[in-house]
């Protein structure tokens, strides 16, 4: 079975601080893509960042960066300079190169306090 | 341009009734996906369309669920004889398959339809 584990159901961070959301996954495939999606109360899933498994360099998108450890099958998301608008559910997901379905974790609810 | 749209936004129905959920993908996107998000859970893959064809329907939870896509654009997910366990948010996504492999393409999601079965 292919699974994604997000061990932190809820996280809290103060505005302007940094927070890291953890994610581990399990797949027997060697070629795959990893994603972090954000889901605000509007329900729309918004892509935050994407990582190709064959790339050793960690992806970054402005205040968002990942720590990808392929051997450990770990893919954490770091949010720097947190803003109130970052408050949302964050989902980690992957898709194998031979497939098309995204496999999601159960999500981490991020609260940002002033 | 316009994103993925879904209708209705919310649907309340009685157990045993049939419902249809609609998805309008981003114009030009050839791949379309349906997912289900039950309360407190991640997203569960249901079905994938490439054009009007559905190569994989294995994610559909039962034969009460069906989906079609016409003209390579709009898709409809139909749930027959709804049950209370069908209550969930149904999300649609689309992607532009530019490399021949959908796995390399980012999926863009719609806002979902919240289905409540009483």
mmCIF file of C-alpha atoms in Angstrom:
data_model
loop_
_atom_site.group_PDB
_atom_site.id
_atom_site.type_symbol
_atom_site.label_atom_id
_atom_site.label_comp_id
_atom_site.label_asym_id
_atom_site.label_seq_id
_atom_site.Cartn_x
_atom_site.Cartn_y
_atom_site.Cartn_z
ATOM 1 C CA UNK A 1 0.000 0.000 0.000
ATOM 2 C CA UNK A 2 1.121 3.499 -0.737
ATOM 3 C CA UNK A 3 0.634 5.915 2.141
ATOM 4 C CA UNK A 4 1.365 9.447 3.253
ATOM 5 C CA UNK A 5 1.687 10.268 6.949
ATOM 6 C CA UNK A 6 1.370 13.717 8.424
ATOM 7 C CA UNK A 7 2.027 13.222 12.100
ATOM 8 C CA UNK A 8 0.948 16.688 13.232
ATOM 9 C CA UNK A 9 -2.841 17.113 13.086
ATOM 10 C CA UNK A 10 -2.495 20.721 14.284
ATOM 11 C CA UNK A 11 0.297 23.268 14.455
ATOM 12 C CA UNK A 12 0.431 26.829 15.687
ATOM 13 C CA UNK A 13 2.873 29.604 14.813
ATOM 14 C CA UNK A 14 3.138 33.275 15.630
ATOM 15 C CA UNK A 15 3.089 35.802 12.878
ATOM 16 C CA UNK A 16 6.560 36.413 11.381
ATOM 17 C CA UNK A 17 7.925 33.188 12.881
ATOM 18 C CA UNK A 18 8.962 29.996 11.102
ATOM 19 C CA UNK A 19 7.132 26.687 11.220
ATOM 20 C CA UNK A 20 7.894 23.256 9.792
ATOM 21 C CA UNK A 21 5.235 20.732 8.816
ATOM 22 C CA UNK A 22 6.337 17.128 8.589
ATOM 23 C CA UNK A 23 5.433 14.464 6.061
ATOM 24 C CA UNK A 24 6.621 10.946 5.414
ATOM 25 C CA UNK A 25 5.526 8.721 2.582
ATOM 26 C CA UNK A 26 5.905 5.168 1.511
ATOM 27 C CA UNK A 27 6.243 4.023 -2.062
ATOM 28 C CA UNK A 28 8.193 1.303 -3.774
ATOM 29 C CA UNK A 29 8.567 3.429 -6.893
ATOM 30 C CA UNK A 30 11.765 5.340 -7.563
ATOM 31 C CA UNK A 31 10.354 8.048 -9.819
ATOM 32 C CA UNK A 32 7.715 10.258 -8.317
ATOM 33 C CA UNK A 33 6.696 13.827 -7.568
ATOM 34 C CA UNK A 34 5.940 15.366 -4.207
ATOM 35 C CA UNK A 35 3.570 18.219 -3.477
ATOM 36 C CA UNK A 36 2.317 20.422 -0.702
ATOM 37 C CA UNK A 37 -1.190 21.789 -1.148
ATOM 38 C CA UNK A 38 -2.913 24.390 0.984
ATOM 39 C CA UNK A 39 -6.663 24.251 1.610
ATOM 40 C CA UNK A 40 -8.184 27.390 3.155
ATOM 41 C CA UNK A 41 -11.807 27.442 4.407
ATOM 42 C CA UNK A 42 -12.908 28.134 0.827
ATOM 43 C CA UNK A 43 -12.080 24.423 0.198
ATOM 44 C CA UNK A 44 -10.021 25.126 -2.916
ATOM 45 C CA UNK A 45 -6.768 23.176 -2.938
ATOM 46 C CA UNK A 46 -3.901 25.494 -3.853
ATOM 47 C CA UNK A 47 -0.495 24.195 -4.883
ATOM 48 C CA UNK A 48 2.188 25.542 -2.565
ATOM 49 C CA UNK A 49 5.293 23.774 -3.788
ATOM 50 C CA UNK A 50 6.377 20.806 -5.855
ATOM 51 C CA UNK A 51 9.495 18.608 -5.809
ATOM 52 C CA UNK A 52 10.729 16.128 -8.368
ATOM 53 C CA UNK A 53 12.184 13.091 -6.608
ATOM 54 C CA UNK A 54 15.095 12.856 -9.022
ATOM 55 C CA UNK A 55 16.277 16.346 -8.040
ATOM 56 C CA UNK A 56 18.554 16.568 -5.036
ATOM 57 C CA UNK A 57 18.109 20.306 -4.643
ATOM 58 C CA UNK A 58 15.273 21.280 -2.346
ATOM 59 C CA UNK A 59 12.502 23.303 -3.960
ATOM 60 C CA UNK A 60 11.755 26.832 -2.769
ATOM 61 C CA UNK A 61 8.903 29.212 -3.533
ATOM 62 C CA UNK A 62 9.303 32.576 -1.839
ATOM 63 C CA UNK A 63 8.650 31.965 1.873
ATOM 64 C CA UNK A 64 8.039 28.244 1.352
ATOM 65 C CA UNK A 65 10.767 25.658 1.146
ATOM 66 C CA UNK A 66 11.033 21.904 1.552
ATOM 67 C CA UNK A 67 13.496 19.521 3.138
ATOM 68 C CA UNK A 68 13.433 16.451 0.936
ATOM 69 C CA UNK A 69 15.207 13.382 2.293
ATOM 70 C CA UNK A 70 14.680 10.669 -0.305
ATOM 71 C CA UNK A 71 16.318 7.836 1.605
ATOM 72 C CA UNK A 72 14.212 8.583 4.657
ATOM 73 C CA UNK A 73 11.121 9.206 2.486
ATOM 74 C CA UNK A 74 10.612 12.502 4.265
ATOM 75 C CA UNK A 75 9.274 15.716 2.749
ATOM 76 C CA UNK A 76 8.794 18.547 5.234
ATOM 77 C CA UNK A 77 7.524 22.038 4.476
ATOM 78 C CA UNK A 78 9.061 25.112 6.058
ATOM 79 C CA UNK A 79 7.125 28.358 6.113
ATOM 80 C CA UNK A 80 9.219 31.410 6.923
ATOM 81 C CA UNK A 81 7.922 34.798 8.059
ATOM 82 C CA UNK A 82 4.459 33.313 8.655
ATOM 83 C CA UNK A 83 1.502 35.484 7.738
ATOM 84 C CA UNK A 84 -2.111 35.396 8.877
ATOM 85 C CA UNK A 85 -3.091 34.334 5.370
ATOM 86 C CA UNK A 86 -1.040 31.169 5.742
ATOM 87 C CA UNK A 87 -3.626 29.747 8.136
ATOM 88 C CA UNK A 88 -5.155 26.710 6.424
ATOM 89 C CA UNK A 89 -5.038 22.924 6.146
ATOM 90 C CA UNK A 90 -1.835 21.733 4.517
ATOM 91 C CA UNK A 91 -1.748 18.449 2.658
ATOM 92 C CA UNK A 92 1.295 16.528 1.590
ATOM 93 C CA UNK A 93 0.903 14.368 -1.518
ATOM 94 C CA UNK A 94 2.871 12.376 -4.029
ATOM 95 C CA UNK A 95 2.291 10.872 -7.431
ATOM 96 C CA UNK A 96 4.374 8.156 -9.018
ATOM 97 C CA UNK A 97 5.711 8.691 -12.500
ATOM 98 C CA UNK A 98 3.843 5.656 -13.765
ATOM 99 C CA UNK A 99 0.508 6.902 -12.418
ATOM 100 C CA UNK A 100 -1.753 9.894 -12.276
ATOM 101 C CA UNK A 101 -3.559 9.848 -8.937
ATOM 102 C CA UNK A 102 -2.302 12.044 -6.141
ATOM 103 C CA UNK A 103 -1.910 10.195 -2.834
ATOM 104 C CA UNK A 104 -2.683 12.517 0.044
ATOM 105 C CA UNK A 105 -1.989 12.599 3.756
ATOM 106 C CA UNK A 106 -4.717 13.544 6.214
ATOM 107 C CA UNK A 107 -3.469 17.078 6.558
ATOM 108 C CA UNK A 108 -2.094 19.457 9.166
ATOM 109 C CA UNK A 109 -4.179 22.375 10.371
ATOM 110 C CA UNK A 110 -1.983 25.464 10.710
ATOM 111 C CA UNK A 111 -3.064 28.277 12.993
ATOM 112 C CA UNK A 112 -1.259 31.617 12.740
ATOM 113 C CA UNK A 113 -1.569 33.904 15.743
ATOM 114 C CA UNK A 114 -0.902 37.660 15.776
ATOM 115 C CA UNK B 1 -7.851 32.662 -17.142
ATOM 116 C CA UNK B 2 -10.706 30.956 -15.344
ATOM 117 C CA UNK B 3 -9.905 28.152 -12.980
ATOM 118 C CA UNK B 4 -11.684 24.861 -12.414
ATOM 119 C CA UNK B 5 -15.318 25.398 -11.523
ATOM 120 C CA UNK B 6 -17.754 23.010 -9.881
ATOM 121 C CA UNK B 7 -21.480 23.059 -9.338
ATOM 122 C CA UNK B 8 -23.406 23.024 -7.181
ATOM 123 C CA UNK B 9 -21.316 24.382 -4.349
ATOM 124 C CA UNK B 10 -23.462 22.555 -1.828
ATOM 125 C CA UNK B 11 -26.000 19.799 -2.263
ATOM 126 C CA UNK B 12 -28.314 18.351 0.345
ATOM 127 C CA UNK B 13 -30.239 15.261 -0.626
ATOM 128 C CA UNK B 14 -32.236 12.492 0.931
ATOM 129 C CA UNK B 15 -30.972 8.966 1.242
ATOM 130 C CA UNK B 16 -31.851 6.953 -1.838
ATOM 131 C CA UNK B 17 -31.941 9.892 -4.258
ATOM 132 C CA UNK B 18 -29.607 10.284 -7.230
ATOM 133 C CA UNK B 19 -27.284 13.286 -7.503
ATOM 134 C CA UNK B 20 -25.167 14.765 -10.278
ATOM 135 C CA UNK B 21 -22.070 16.834 -9.637
ATOM 136 C CA UNK B 22 -20.540 18.909 -12.399
ATOM 137 C CA UNK B 23 -16.973 19.945 -13.132
ATOM 138 C CA UNK B 24 -15.735 22.470 -15.697
ATOM 139 C CA UNK B 25 -11.966 22.102 -16.106
ATOM 140 C CA UNK B 26 -9.539 24.784 -17.130
ATOM 141 C CA UNK B 27 -9.872 25.382 -20.861
ATOM 142 C CA UNK B 28 -7.450 23.214 -22.821
ATOM 143 C CA UNK B 29 -6.697 20.817 -19.982
ATOM 144 C CA UNK B 30 -6.954 17.297 -21.310
ATOM 145 C CA UNK B 31 -6.739 15.438 -18.015
ATOM 146 C CA UNK B 32 -9.490 15.559 -15.399
ATOM 147 C CA UNK B 33 -9.639 13.944 -11.964
ATOM 148 C CA UNK B 34 -12.277 13.410 -9.295
ATOM 149 C CA UNK B 35 -11.412 13.078 -5.613
ATOM 150 C CA UNK B 36 -13.489 12.662 -2.481
ATOM 151 C CA UNK B 37 -12.662 14.278 0.850
ATOM 152 C CA UNK B 38 -14.493 12.853 3.831
ATOM 153 C CA UNK B 39 -14.585 14.767 7.106
ATOM 154 C CA UNK B 40 -11.144 14.966 8.695
ATOM 155 C CA UNK B 41 -9.545 12.907 5.955
ATOM 156 C CA UNK B 42 -7.237 13.522 3.071
ATOM 157 C CA UNK B 43 -8.370 13.268 -0.494
ATOM 158 C CA UNK B 44 -9.286 9.906 -1.957
ATOM 159 C CA UNK B 45 -8.826 9.428 -5.692
ATOM 160 C CA UNK B 46 -11.948 8.339 -7.568
ATOM 161 C CA UNK B 47 -11.383 8.476 -11.321
ATOM 162 C CA UNK B 48 -9.165 9.947 -14.007
ATOM 163 C CA UNK B 49 -10.107 11.059 -17.526
ATOM 164 C CA UNK B 50 -7.773 11.577 -20.431
ATOM 165 C CA UNK B 51 -9.937 13.280 -23.008
ATOM 166 C CA UNK B 52 -13.296 11.534 -22.854
ATOM 167 C CA UNK B 53 -11.838 8.199 -21.801
ATOM 168 C CA UNK B 54 -11.424 6.950 -18.250
ATOM 169 C CA UNK B 55 -8.407 4.602 -18.211
ATOM 170 C CA UNK B 56 -8.840 3.877 -14.527
ATOM 171 C CA UNK B 57 -12.124 3.699 -12.652
ATOM 172 C CA UNK B 58 -10.794 1.572 -9.825
ATOM 173 C CA UNK B 59 -11.115 4.378 -7.273
ATOM 174 C CA UNK B 60 -14.890 4.531 -7.560
ATOM 175 C CA UNK B 61 -16.153 3.114 -4.238
ATOM 176 C CA UNK B 62 -19.122 1.193 -5.625
ATOM 177 C CA UNK B 63 -21.209 0.637 -8.748
ATOM 178 C CA UNK B 64 -23.528 3.410 -7.541
ATOM 179 C CA UNK B 65 -20.821 5.846 -8.643
ATOM 180 C CA UNK B 66 -20.271 6.692 -12.295
ATOM 181 C CA UNK B 67 -18.696 9.510 -14.218
ATOM 182 C CA UNK B 68 -18.571 10.716 -17.763
ATOM 183 C CA UNK B 69 -16.820 13.420 -19.696
ATOM 184 C CA UNK B 70 -18.076 14.868 -22.952
ATOM 185 C CA UNK B 71 -16.293 16.919 -25.590
ATOM 186 C CA UNK B 72 -13.065 16.586 -23.666
ATOM 187 C CA UNK B 73 -14.328 19.243 -21.294
ATOM 188 C CA UNK B 74 -17.182 19.083 -18.783
ATOM 189 C CA UNK B 75 -17.443 16.058 -16.511
ATOM 190 C CA UNK B 76 -20.352 14.795 -14.448
ATOM 191 C CA UNK B 77 -20.062 12.541 -11.417
ATOM 192 C CA UNK B 78 -23.290 10.693 -10.690
ATOM 193 C CA UNK B 79 -24.119 8.966 -7.446
ATOM 194 C CA UNK B 80 -27.185 6.752 -7.537
ATOM 195 C CA UNK B 81 -29.245 5.749 -4.508
ATOM 196 C CA UNK B 82 -27.173 7.952 -2.222
ATOM 197 C CA UNK B 83 -26.213 6.695 1.222
ATOM 198 C CA UNK B 84 -25.220 8.663 4.301
ATOM 199 C CA UNK B 85 -21.609 7.487 3.943
ATOM 200 C CA UNK B 86 -21.492 9.303 0.587
ATOM 201 C CA UNK B 87 -21.540 12.618 2.471
ATOM 202 C CA UNK B 88 -18.258 14.345 1.665
ATOM 203 C CA UNK B 89 -16.684 17.094 -0.373
ATOM 204 C CA UNK B 90 -16.171 16.045 -3.982
ATOM 205 C CA UNK B 91 -13.248 17.810 -5.617
ATOM 206 C CA UNK B 92 -12.392 17.980 -9.267
ATOM 207 C CA UNK B 93 -8.982 18.789 -10.700
ATOM 208 C CA UNK B 94 -7.572 19.228 -14.179
ATOM 209 C CA UNK B 95 -4.124 19.268 -15.679
ATOM 210 C CA UNK B 96 -2.480 20.030 -18.984
ATOM 211 C CA UNK B 97 -0.654 16.943 -20.180
ATOM 212 C CA UNK B 98 2.203 18.616 -21.997
ATOM 213 C CA UNK B 99 4.778 15.874 -21.794
ATOM 214 C CA UNK B 100 2.654 12.849 -22.588
ATOM 215 C CA UNK B 101 2.673 11.732 -18.988
ATOM 216 C CA UNK B 102 0.117 13.134 -16.560
ATOM 217 C CA UNK B 103 2.427 12.513 -13.662
ATOM 218 C CA UNK B 104 4.621 15.432 -14.668
ATOM 219 C CA UNK B 105 1.774 17.898 -14.714
ATOM 220 C CA UNK B 106 0.372 19.923 -11.852
ATOM 221 C CA UNK B 107 -3.253 19.311 -10.948
ATOM 222 C CA UNK B 108 -5.363 22.410 -10.379
ATOM 223 C CA UNK B 109 -8.375 21.977 -8.157
ATOM 224 C CA UNK B 110 -11.859 23.411 -8.105
ATOM 225 C CA UNK B 111 -13.640 24.560 -4.935
ATOM 226 C CA UNK B 112 -15.521 21.293 -4.577
ATOM 227 C CA UNK B 113 -19.126 20.293 -3.985
ATOM 228 C CA UNK B 114 -20.151 19.559 -0.425
ATOM 229 C CA UNK B 115 -22.658 16.699 -0.518
ATOM 230 C CA UNK B 116 -24.817 16.015 2.510
ATOM 231 C CA UNK B 117 -27.031 12.945 2.504
ATOM 232 C CA UNK B 118 -29.745 13.031 5.148
#
